[in-house]
Short mmCIF file of C-alpha atoms in Angstrom, two decimals:
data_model
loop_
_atom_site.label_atom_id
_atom_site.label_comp_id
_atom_site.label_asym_id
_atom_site.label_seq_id
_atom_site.Cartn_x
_atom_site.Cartn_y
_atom_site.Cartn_z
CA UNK A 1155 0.00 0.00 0.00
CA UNK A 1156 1.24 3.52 -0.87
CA UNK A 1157 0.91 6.30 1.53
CA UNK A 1158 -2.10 7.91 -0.85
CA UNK A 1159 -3.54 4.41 -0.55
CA UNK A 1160 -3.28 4.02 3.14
CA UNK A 1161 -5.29 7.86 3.36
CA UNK A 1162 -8.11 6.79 1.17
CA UNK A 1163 -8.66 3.67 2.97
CA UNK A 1164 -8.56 5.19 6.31
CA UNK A 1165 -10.65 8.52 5.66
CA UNK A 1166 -12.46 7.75 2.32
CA UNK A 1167 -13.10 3.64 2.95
CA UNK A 1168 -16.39 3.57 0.38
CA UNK A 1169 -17.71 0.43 2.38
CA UNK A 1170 -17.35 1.75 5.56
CA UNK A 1171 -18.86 5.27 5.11
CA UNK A 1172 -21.81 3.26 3.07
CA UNK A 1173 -22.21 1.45 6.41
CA UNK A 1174 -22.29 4.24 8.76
CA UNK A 1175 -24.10 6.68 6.47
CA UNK A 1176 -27.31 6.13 8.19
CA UNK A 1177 -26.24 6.29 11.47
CA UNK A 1178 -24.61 10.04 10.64
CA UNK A 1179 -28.10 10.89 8.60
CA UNK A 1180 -29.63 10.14 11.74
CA UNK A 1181 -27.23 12.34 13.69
CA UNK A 1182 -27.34 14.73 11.34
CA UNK A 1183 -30.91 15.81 12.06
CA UNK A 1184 -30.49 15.16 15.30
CA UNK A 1185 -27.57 18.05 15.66
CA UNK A 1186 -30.32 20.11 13.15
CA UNK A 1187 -32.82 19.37 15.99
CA UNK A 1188 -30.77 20.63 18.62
CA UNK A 1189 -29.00 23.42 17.09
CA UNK A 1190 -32.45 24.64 16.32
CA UNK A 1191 -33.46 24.89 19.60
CA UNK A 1192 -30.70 25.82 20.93
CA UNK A 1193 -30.45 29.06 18.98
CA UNK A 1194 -34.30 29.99 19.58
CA UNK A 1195 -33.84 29.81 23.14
CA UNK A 1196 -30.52 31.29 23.43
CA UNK A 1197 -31.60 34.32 21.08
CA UNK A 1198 -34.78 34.97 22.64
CA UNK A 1199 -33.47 34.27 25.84
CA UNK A 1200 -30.76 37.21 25.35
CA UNK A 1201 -32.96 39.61 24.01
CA UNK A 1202 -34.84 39.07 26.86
CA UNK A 1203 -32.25 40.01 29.07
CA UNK A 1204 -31.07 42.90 27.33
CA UNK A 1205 -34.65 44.30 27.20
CA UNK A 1206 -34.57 43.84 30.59
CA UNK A 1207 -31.33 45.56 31.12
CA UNK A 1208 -32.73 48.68 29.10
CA UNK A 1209 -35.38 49.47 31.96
CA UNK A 1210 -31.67 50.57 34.14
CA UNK A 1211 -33.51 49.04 37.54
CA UNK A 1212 -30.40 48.17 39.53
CA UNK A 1213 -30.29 44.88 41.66
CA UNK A 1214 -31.68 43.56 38.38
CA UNK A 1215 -28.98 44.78 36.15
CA UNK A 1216 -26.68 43.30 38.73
CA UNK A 1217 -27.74 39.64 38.49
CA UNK A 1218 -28.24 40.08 34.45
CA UNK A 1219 -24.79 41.08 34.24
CA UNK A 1220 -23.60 38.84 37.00
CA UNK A 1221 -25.21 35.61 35.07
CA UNK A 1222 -24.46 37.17 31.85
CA UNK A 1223 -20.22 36.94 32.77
CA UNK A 1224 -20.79 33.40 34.09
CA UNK A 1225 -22.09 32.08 31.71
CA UNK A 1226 -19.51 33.53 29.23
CA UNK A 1227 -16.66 32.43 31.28
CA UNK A 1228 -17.31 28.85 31.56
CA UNK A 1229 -16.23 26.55 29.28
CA UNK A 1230 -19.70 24.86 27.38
CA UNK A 1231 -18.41 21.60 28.32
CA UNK A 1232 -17.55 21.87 31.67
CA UNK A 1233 -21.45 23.77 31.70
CA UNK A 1234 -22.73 20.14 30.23
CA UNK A 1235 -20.63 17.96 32.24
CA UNK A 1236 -21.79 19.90 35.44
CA UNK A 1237 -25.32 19.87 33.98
CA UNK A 1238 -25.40 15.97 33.12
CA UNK A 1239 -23.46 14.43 35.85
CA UNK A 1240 -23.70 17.53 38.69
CA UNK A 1241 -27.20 17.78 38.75
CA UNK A 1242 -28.46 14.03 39.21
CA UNK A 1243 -26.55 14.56 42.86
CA UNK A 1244 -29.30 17.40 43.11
CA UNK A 1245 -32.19 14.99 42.51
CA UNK A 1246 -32.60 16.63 38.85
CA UNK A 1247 -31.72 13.86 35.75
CA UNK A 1248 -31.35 15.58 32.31
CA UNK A 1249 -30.69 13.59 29.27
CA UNK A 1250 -27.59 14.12 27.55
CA UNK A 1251 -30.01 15.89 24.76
CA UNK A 1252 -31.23 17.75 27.53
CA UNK A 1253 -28.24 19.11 29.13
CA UNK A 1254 -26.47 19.89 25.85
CA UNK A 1255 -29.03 21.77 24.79
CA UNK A 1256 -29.68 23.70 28.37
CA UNK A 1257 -26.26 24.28 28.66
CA UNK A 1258 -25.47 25.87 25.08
CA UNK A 1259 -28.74 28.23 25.13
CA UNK A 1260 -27.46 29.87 28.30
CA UNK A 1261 -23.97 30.44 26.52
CA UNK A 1262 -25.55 31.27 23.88
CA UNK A 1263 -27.73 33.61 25.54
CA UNK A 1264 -25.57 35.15 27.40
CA UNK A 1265 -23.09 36.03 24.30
CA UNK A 1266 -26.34 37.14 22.63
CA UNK A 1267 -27.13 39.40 25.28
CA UNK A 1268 -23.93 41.50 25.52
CA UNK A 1269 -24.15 41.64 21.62
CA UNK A 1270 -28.12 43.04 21.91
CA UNK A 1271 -27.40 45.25 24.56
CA UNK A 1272 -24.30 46.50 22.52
CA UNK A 1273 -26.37 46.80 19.43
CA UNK A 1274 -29.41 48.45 21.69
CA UNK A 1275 -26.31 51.44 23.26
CA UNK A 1276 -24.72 51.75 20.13
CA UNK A 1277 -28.14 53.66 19.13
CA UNK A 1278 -27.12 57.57 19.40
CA UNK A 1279 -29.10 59.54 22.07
CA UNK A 1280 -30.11 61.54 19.78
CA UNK A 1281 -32.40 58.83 18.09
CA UNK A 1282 -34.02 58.21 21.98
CA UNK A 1283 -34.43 62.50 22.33
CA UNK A 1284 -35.75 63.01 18.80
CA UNK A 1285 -38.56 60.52 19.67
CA UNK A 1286 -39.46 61.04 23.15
CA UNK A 1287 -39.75 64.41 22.07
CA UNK A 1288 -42.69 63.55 19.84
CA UNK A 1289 -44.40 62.24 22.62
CA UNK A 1290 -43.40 58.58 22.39
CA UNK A 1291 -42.74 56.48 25.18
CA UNK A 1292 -40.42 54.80 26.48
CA UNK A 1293 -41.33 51.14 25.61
CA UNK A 1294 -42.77 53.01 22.35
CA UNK A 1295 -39.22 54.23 21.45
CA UNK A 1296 -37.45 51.12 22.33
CA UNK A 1297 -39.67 49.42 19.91
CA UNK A 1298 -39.86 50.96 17.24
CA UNK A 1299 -36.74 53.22 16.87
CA UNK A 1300 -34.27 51.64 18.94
CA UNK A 1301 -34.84 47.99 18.58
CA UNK A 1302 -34.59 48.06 14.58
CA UNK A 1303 -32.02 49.80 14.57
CA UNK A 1304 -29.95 48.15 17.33
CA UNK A 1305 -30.70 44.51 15.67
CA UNK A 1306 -29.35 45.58 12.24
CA UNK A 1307 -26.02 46.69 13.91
CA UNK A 1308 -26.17 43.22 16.20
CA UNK A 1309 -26.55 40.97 13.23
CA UNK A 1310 -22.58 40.31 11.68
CA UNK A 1311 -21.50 39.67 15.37
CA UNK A 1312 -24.69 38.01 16.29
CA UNK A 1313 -24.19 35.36 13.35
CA UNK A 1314 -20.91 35.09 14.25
CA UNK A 1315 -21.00 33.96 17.54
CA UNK A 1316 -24.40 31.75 16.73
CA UNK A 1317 -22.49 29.90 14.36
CA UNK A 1318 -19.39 29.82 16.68
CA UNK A 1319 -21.89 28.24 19.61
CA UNK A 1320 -24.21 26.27 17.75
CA UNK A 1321 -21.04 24.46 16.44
CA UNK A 1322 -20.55 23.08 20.23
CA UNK A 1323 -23.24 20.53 19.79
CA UNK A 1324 -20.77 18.39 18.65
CA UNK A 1325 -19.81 18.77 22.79
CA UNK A 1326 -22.97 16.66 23.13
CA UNK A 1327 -20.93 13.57 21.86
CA UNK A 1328 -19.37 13.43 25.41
CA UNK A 1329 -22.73 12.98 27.43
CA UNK A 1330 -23.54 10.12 25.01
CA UNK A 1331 -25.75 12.45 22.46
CA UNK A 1332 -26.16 10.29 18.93
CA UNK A 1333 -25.41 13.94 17.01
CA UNK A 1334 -23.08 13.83 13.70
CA UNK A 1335 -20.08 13.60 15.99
CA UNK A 1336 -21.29 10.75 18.89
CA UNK A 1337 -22.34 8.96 15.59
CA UNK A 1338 -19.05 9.60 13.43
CA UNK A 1339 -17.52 8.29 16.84
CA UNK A 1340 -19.17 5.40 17.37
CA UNK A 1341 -18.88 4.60 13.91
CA UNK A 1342 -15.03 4.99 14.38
CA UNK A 1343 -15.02 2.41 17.12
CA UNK A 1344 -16.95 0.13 15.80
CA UNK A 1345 -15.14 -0.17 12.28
CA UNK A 1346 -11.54 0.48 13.31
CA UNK A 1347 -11.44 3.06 10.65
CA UNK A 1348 -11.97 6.97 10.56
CA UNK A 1349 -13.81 7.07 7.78
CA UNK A 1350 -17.29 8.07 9.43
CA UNK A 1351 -15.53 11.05 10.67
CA UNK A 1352 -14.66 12.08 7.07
CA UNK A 1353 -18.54 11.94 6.76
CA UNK A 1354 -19.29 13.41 10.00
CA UNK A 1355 -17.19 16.59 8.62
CA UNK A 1356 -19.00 16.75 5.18
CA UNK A 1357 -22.63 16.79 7.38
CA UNK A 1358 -21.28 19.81 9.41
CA UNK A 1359 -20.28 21.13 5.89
CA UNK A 1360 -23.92 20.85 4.85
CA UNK A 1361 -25.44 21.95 8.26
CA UNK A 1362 -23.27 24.58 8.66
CA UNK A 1363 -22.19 26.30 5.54
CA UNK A 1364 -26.15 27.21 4.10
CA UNK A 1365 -26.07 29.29 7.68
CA UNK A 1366 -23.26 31.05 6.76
CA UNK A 1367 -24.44 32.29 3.83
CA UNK A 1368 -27.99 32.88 5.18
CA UNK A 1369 -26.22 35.18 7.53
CA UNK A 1370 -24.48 37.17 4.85
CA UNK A 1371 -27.34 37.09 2.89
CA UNK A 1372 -29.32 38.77 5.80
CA UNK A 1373 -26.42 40.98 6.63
CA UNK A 1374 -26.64 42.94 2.98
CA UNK A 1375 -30.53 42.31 3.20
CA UNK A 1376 -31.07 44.60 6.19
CA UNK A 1377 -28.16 46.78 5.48
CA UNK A 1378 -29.42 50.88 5.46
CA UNK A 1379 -30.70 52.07 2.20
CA UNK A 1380 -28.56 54.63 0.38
CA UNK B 406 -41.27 91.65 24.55
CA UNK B 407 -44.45 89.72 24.98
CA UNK B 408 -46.76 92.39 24.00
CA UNK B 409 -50.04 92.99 25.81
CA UNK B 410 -53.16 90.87 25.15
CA UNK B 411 -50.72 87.93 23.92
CA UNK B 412 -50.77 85.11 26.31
CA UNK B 413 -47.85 83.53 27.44
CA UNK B 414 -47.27 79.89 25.72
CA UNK B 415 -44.12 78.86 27.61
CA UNK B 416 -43.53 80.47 31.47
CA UNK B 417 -40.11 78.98 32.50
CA UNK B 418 -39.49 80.45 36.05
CA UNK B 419 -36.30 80.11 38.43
CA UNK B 420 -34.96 77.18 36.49
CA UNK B 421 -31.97 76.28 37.64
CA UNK B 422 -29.84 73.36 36.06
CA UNK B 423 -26.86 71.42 38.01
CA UNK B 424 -24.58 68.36 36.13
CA UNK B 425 -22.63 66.83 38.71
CA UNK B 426 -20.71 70.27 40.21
CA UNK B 427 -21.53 72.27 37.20
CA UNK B 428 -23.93 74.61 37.73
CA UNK B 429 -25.26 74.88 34.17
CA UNK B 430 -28.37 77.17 34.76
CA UNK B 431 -28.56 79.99 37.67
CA UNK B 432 -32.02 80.90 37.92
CA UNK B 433 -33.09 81.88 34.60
CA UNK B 434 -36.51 83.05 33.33
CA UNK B 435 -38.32 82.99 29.82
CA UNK B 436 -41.75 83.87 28.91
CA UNK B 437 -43.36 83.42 25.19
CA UNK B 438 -45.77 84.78 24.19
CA UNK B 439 -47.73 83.20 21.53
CA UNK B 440 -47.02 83.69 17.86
CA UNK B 441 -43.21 85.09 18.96
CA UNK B 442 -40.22 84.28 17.86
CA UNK B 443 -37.13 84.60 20.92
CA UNK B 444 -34.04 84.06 19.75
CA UNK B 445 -31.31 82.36 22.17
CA UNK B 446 -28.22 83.59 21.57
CA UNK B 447 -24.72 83.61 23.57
CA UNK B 448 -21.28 81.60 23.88
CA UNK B 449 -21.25 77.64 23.50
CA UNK B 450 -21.90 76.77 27.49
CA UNK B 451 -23.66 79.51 28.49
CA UNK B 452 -26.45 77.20 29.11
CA UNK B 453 -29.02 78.01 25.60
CA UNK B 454 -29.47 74.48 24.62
CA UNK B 455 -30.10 73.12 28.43
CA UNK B 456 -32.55 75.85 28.61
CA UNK B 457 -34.38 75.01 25.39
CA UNK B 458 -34.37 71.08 26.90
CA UNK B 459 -35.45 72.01 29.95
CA UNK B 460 -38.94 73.27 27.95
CA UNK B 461 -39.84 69.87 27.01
CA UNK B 462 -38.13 68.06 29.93
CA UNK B 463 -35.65 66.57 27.37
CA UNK B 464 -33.46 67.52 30.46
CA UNK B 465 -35.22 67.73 33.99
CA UNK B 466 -34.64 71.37 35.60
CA UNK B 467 -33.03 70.69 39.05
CA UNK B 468 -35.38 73.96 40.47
CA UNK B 469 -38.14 76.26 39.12
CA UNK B 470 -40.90 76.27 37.32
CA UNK B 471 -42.21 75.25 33.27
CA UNK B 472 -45.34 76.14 32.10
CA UNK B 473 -46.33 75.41 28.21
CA UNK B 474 -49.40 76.32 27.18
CA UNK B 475 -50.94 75.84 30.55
CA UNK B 476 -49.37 72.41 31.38
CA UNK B 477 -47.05 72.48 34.45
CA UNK B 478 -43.98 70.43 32.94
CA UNK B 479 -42.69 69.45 36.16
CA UNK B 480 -45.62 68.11 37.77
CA UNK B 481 -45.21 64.19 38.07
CA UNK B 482 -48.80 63.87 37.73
CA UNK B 483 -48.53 65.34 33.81
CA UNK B 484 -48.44 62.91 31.10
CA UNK B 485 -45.11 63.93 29.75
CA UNK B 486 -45.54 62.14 26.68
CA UNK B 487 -49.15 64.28 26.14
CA UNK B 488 -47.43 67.59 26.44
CA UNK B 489 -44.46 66.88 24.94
CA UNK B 490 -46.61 66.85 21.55
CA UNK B 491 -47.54 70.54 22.05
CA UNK B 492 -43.98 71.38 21.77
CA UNK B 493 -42.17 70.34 18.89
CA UNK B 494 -38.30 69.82 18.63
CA UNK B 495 -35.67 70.51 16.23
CA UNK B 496 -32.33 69.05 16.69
CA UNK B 497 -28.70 70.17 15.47
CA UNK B 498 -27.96 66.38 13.96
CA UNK B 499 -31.68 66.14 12.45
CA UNK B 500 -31.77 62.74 14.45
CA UNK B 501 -34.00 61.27 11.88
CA UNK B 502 -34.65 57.25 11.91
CA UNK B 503 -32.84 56.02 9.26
CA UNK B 504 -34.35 52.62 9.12
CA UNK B 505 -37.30 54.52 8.04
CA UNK B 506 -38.41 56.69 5.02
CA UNK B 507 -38.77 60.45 5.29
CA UNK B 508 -42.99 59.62 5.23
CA UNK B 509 -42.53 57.06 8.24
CA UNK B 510 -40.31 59.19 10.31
CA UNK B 511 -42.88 61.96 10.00
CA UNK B 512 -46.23 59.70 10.65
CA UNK B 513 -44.77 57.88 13.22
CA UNK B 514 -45.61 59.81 16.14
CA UNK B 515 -49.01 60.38 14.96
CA UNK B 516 -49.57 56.52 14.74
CA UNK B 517 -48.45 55.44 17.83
CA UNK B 518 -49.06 58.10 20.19
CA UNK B 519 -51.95 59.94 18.03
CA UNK B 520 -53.58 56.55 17.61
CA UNK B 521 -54.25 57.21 13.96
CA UNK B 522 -54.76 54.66 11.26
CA UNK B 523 -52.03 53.93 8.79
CA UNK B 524 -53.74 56.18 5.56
CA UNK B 525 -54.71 59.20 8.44
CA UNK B 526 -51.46 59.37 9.42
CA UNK B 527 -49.45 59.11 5.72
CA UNK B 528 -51.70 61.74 4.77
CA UNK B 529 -51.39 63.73 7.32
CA UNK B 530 -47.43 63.41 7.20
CA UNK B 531 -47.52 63.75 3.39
CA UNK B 532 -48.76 67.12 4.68
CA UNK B 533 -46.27 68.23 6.45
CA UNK B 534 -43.55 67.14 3.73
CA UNK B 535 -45.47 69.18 1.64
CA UNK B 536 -45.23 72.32 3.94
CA UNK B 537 -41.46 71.89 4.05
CA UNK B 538 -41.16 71.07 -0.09
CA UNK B 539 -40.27 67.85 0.41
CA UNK B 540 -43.40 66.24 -0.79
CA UNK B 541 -41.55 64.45 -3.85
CA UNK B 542 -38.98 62.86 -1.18
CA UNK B 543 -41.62 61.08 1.06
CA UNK B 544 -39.99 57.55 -0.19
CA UNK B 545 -36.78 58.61 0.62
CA UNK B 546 -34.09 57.27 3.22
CA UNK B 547 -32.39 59.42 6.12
CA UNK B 548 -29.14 58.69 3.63
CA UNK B 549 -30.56 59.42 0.68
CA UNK B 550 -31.30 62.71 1.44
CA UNK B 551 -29.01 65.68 1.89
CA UNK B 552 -28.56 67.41 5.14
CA UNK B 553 -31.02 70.50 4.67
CA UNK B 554 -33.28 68.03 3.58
CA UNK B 555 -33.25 65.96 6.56
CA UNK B 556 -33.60 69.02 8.74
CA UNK B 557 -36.75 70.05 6.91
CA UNK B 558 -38.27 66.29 7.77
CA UNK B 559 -37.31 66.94 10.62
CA UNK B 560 -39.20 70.14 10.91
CA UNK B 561 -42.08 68.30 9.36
CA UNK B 562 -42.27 65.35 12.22
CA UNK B 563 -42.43 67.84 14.35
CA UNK B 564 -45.02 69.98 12.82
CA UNK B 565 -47.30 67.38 12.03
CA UNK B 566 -48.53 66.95 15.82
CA UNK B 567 -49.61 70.70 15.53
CA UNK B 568 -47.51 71.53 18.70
CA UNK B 569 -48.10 75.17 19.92
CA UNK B 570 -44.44 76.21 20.24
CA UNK B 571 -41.56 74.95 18.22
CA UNK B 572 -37.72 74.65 19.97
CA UNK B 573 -35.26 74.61 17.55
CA UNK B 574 -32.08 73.74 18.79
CA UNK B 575 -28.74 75.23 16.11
CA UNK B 576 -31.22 74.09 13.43
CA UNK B 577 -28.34 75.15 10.64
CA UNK B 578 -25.01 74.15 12.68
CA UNK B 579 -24.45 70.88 11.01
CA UNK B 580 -25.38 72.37 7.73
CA UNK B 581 -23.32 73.33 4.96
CA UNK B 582 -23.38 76.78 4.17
CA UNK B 583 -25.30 76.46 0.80
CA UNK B 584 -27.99 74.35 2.31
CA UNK B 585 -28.92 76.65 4.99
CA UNK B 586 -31.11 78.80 3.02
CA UNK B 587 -33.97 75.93 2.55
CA UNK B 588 -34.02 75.53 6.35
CA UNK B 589 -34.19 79.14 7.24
CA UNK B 590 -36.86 79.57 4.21
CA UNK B 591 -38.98 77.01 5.91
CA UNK B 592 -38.96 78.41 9.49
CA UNK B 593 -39.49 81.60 7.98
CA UNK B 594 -42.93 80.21 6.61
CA UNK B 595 -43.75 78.72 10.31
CA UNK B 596 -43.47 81.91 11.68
CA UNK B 597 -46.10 83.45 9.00
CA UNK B 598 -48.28 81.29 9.58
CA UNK B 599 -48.12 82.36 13.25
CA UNK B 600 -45.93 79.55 14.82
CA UNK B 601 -44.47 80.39 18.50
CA UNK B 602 -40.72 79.64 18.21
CA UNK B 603 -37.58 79.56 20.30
CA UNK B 604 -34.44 79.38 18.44
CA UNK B 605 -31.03 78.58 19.49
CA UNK B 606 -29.13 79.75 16.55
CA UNK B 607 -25.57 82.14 15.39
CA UNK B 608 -27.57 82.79 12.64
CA UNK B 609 -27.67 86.40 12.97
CA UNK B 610 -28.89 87.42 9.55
CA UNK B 611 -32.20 85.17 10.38
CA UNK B 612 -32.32 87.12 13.74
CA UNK B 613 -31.91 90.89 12.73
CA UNK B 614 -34.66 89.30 9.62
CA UNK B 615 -37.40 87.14 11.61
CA UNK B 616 -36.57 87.69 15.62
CA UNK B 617 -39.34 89.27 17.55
CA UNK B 618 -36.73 89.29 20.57
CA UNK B 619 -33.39 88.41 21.40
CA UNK B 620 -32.00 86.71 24.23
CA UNK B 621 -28.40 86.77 25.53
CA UNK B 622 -27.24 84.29 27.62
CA UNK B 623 -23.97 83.72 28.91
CA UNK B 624 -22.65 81.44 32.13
CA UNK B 625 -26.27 80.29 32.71
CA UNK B 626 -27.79 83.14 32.96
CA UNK B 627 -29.49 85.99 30.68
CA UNK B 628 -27.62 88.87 30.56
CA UNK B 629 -29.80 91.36 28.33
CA UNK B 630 -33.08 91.17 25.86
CA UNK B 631 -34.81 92.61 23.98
CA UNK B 632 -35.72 93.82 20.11
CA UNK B 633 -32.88 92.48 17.70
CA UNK B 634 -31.99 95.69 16.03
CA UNK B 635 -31.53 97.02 19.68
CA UNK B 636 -29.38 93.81 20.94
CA UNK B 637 -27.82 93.33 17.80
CA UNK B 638 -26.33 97.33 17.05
CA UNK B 639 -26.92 98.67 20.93
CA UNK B 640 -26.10 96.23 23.13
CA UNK B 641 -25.71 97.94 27.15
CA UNK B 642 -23.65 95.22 28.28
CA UNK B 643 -20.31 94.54 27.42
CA UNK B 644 -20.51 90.78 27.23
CA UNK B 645 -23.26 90.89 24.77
CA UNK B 646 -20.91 93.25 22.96
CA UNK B 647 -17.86 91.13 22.69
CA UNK B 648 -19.96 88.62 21.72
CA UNK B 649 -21.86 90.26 18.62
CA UNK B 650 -18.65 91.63 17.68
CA UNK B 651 -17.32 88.63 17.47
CA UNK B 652 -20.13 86.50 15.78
CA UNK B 653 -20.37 89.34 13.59
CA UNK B 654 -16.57 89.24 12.46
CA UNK B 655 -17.20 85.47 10.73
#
């Protein structure tokens, strides 16, 4: 066997991927499952908060910002480990699907939140004074002059770091989650070969790169109108 | 001077304004009457543009007294966001939402706080582009307009709630010099058709032209008043002098 050989049997072994190929379909909409809700939650979740934020009541602020720098300081899989094997100690059992998926929406909506509430400061004063002065109030100006223009400036970064999180499912491999990576793996153990991985990388591929471009698209979509 | 038989529209009493240790306002008082035109004039932090803010409680006065057109500013029991459409507001930067078009930043306010329907309100705001020449840019974008052009939709947002006294705060500062013209043609027309206005403005020109009085301020307080050929060619206080002087030098 030649070295070229020995590569294409190990990462692109036909017979192998044929065999595993369900297994990773399965995973793959599995990780689509997840990542879905994951990024629901974790946006709305973080809008949330920084809507919250806006209102300026104190103690409030404190325990956003306090849960907010938390969450972005721990690692997501030390958050799922704790979640999936801390918790049962607590009397609380989450599925591996469970905790994954708890564990990446609060990263993910605590990165959101710092991005909205950037996006939602980054709005001159101006904009707030100009409409208060017409009377509107201040829920009234949040929503409809702030907001839109606070989410247009939000969405590069906020893509960004979706993507970036939303990638971490493959953490859920490690609390025995059947996603594209737990199945690539087990595929990998059970065939002695790493071929399922090769396919595991071509599903992220496909997951993955359609929400890049959806984000540029959206990007130039909402950009302002010269 | 608010003549006799003219009722006051804005009665700002002992306002005094404090940031941090900055006393910013020392007691002033300004009375309207209606259908005037006061000019605010003086050095950059003598306390003009707080004043004109503290009229619609864009900043709150820390003492004294606001009264516009009968409503008592200060009182926590009045719907600031009521009042605050009697008294439209001009800005220096235009502020205009740029996410919408120069029809939607003018019929905003009068959908969501007037309560009108969507085809009341474009008309109505079609209007008021109309009564600042702008009714052919209604479609248009913050960006896509130049920067007279934005100040007049700005003018128009503002007149559209039919407020009772305009505040116009360095209207032309941001402008360049050959846009000016359209903005000071427009207020011009305001104050034929009898609009109460108080203008924080260098532009003297507009002043001597359109001023039914002129205010100097300097260091938070007012310093002298009166007509604006008397201010602007007699001044009795030396301040008010070396300041005319030099405005008048540029």
């Amino acid at each position: 066997m030649t070295g070229w050989e020995r590569f294409t049997d190990s990462f692109f072994n036909a017979r192998v991927m044929a065999q595993y190929l369900p297994k990773i379909v399965e995973g793959f909409f599995l990780t689509v499952e997840l990542a879905a809700l994951i990024i629901v939650a974790g946006l709305a979740l973080g809008l949330l908060l920084a809507l919250v934020r806006a209102f300026a009541i104190r103690p409030l602020n404190w325990l956003i910002i306090f849960m907010v720098d938390l969450f972005r300081a721990l690692p997501p899989l030390v958050i799922i480990v704790l979640l999936f094997f801390g918790l049962p100690n607590a009397g609380v059992e989450l599925s591996g699907f469970v905790a994954s998926w708890l564990a990446l929406t609060l990263v993910l909506m605590a990165f959101s939140e710092e991005i909205f509430w950037a996006g939602i400061t980054s709005v001159p004063k101006g904009q707030w004074e100009a409409a208060r002065s017409t009377g509107l109030g201040f829920v009234q100006t949040l929503a409809w002059v702030v907001l839109p223009q606070a989410l247009r400036i939000t969405i590069p970064p906020l893509t960004n770091r979706t993507i970036a999180i939303t990638k971490g499912t493959a953490l859920a491999s490690v609390v025995a989650v059947p996603d594209i990576l737990g199945a690539a793996n087990a595929g990998v153990s059970f065939s002695f070969n790493p071929s399922p991985l090769t396919l595991g990388a071509i599903a992220y591929l496909v997951l993955f790169f359609p929400v890049v471009v959806l984000g540029r698209w959206i990007e130039t979509r909402f950009a302002w109108k010269r | 001077m608010p003549g006799p038989g003219r009722a006051p529209i804005v009665e700002a009493r002992a306002i005094h304004k404090h940031f941090g240790h900055l006393h910013v306002l020392k007691g002033v008082d300004l009375t309207v009457a209606e259908k005037e035109l006061v000019f605010l004039i003086g050095p950059s932090g003598s306390g003009k543009s707080t004043l004109l803010r503290c009229l619609n409680r864009l900043e709150d006065p820390s003492s004294g007294s606001v009264v516009v057109d009968g409503i008592d500013m200060l009182d926590p029991r009045t719907d600031i966001n009521k009042a605050r459409q009697r008294i439209g507001m001009v800005f220096q930067s235009f502020n205009l939402y740029p996410h919408m078009t120069a029809l939607g930043n003018v019929a905003l306010a009068l959908r969501k706080v007037q309560g009108m329907g969507k085809a009341e309100a474009e008309a109505k705001a079609a209007a008021a582009l109309d009564r600042v020449h702008l009714a052919d840019r209604a479609d248009h974008y913050p960006l896509q307009l130049s920067g007279g052009q934005q100040q007049r939709v700005a003018i128009a947002r503002a007149i559209a709630l039919e407020p009772r006294v305009m505040l116009f705060d360095e209207p032309t500062s941001a402008l360049d010099p050959e846009l000016v013209g359209g903005v000071l043609a427009v207020m011009r027309e305001l104050r034929e058709d009898g609009m109460t206005m108080v203008v924080v403005s260098h532009e003297m020109g507009f002043a001597k032209a359109a001023a039914d009085r002129v205010v100097f301020m300097s260091d938070g307080a007012i310093i002298e008043e009166g007509i604006p050929s008397e201010i602007f060619t007699n001044p009795s206080h030396e301040r008010t002098r070396a300041f005319i002087s030099q405005i008048e030098r540029h």
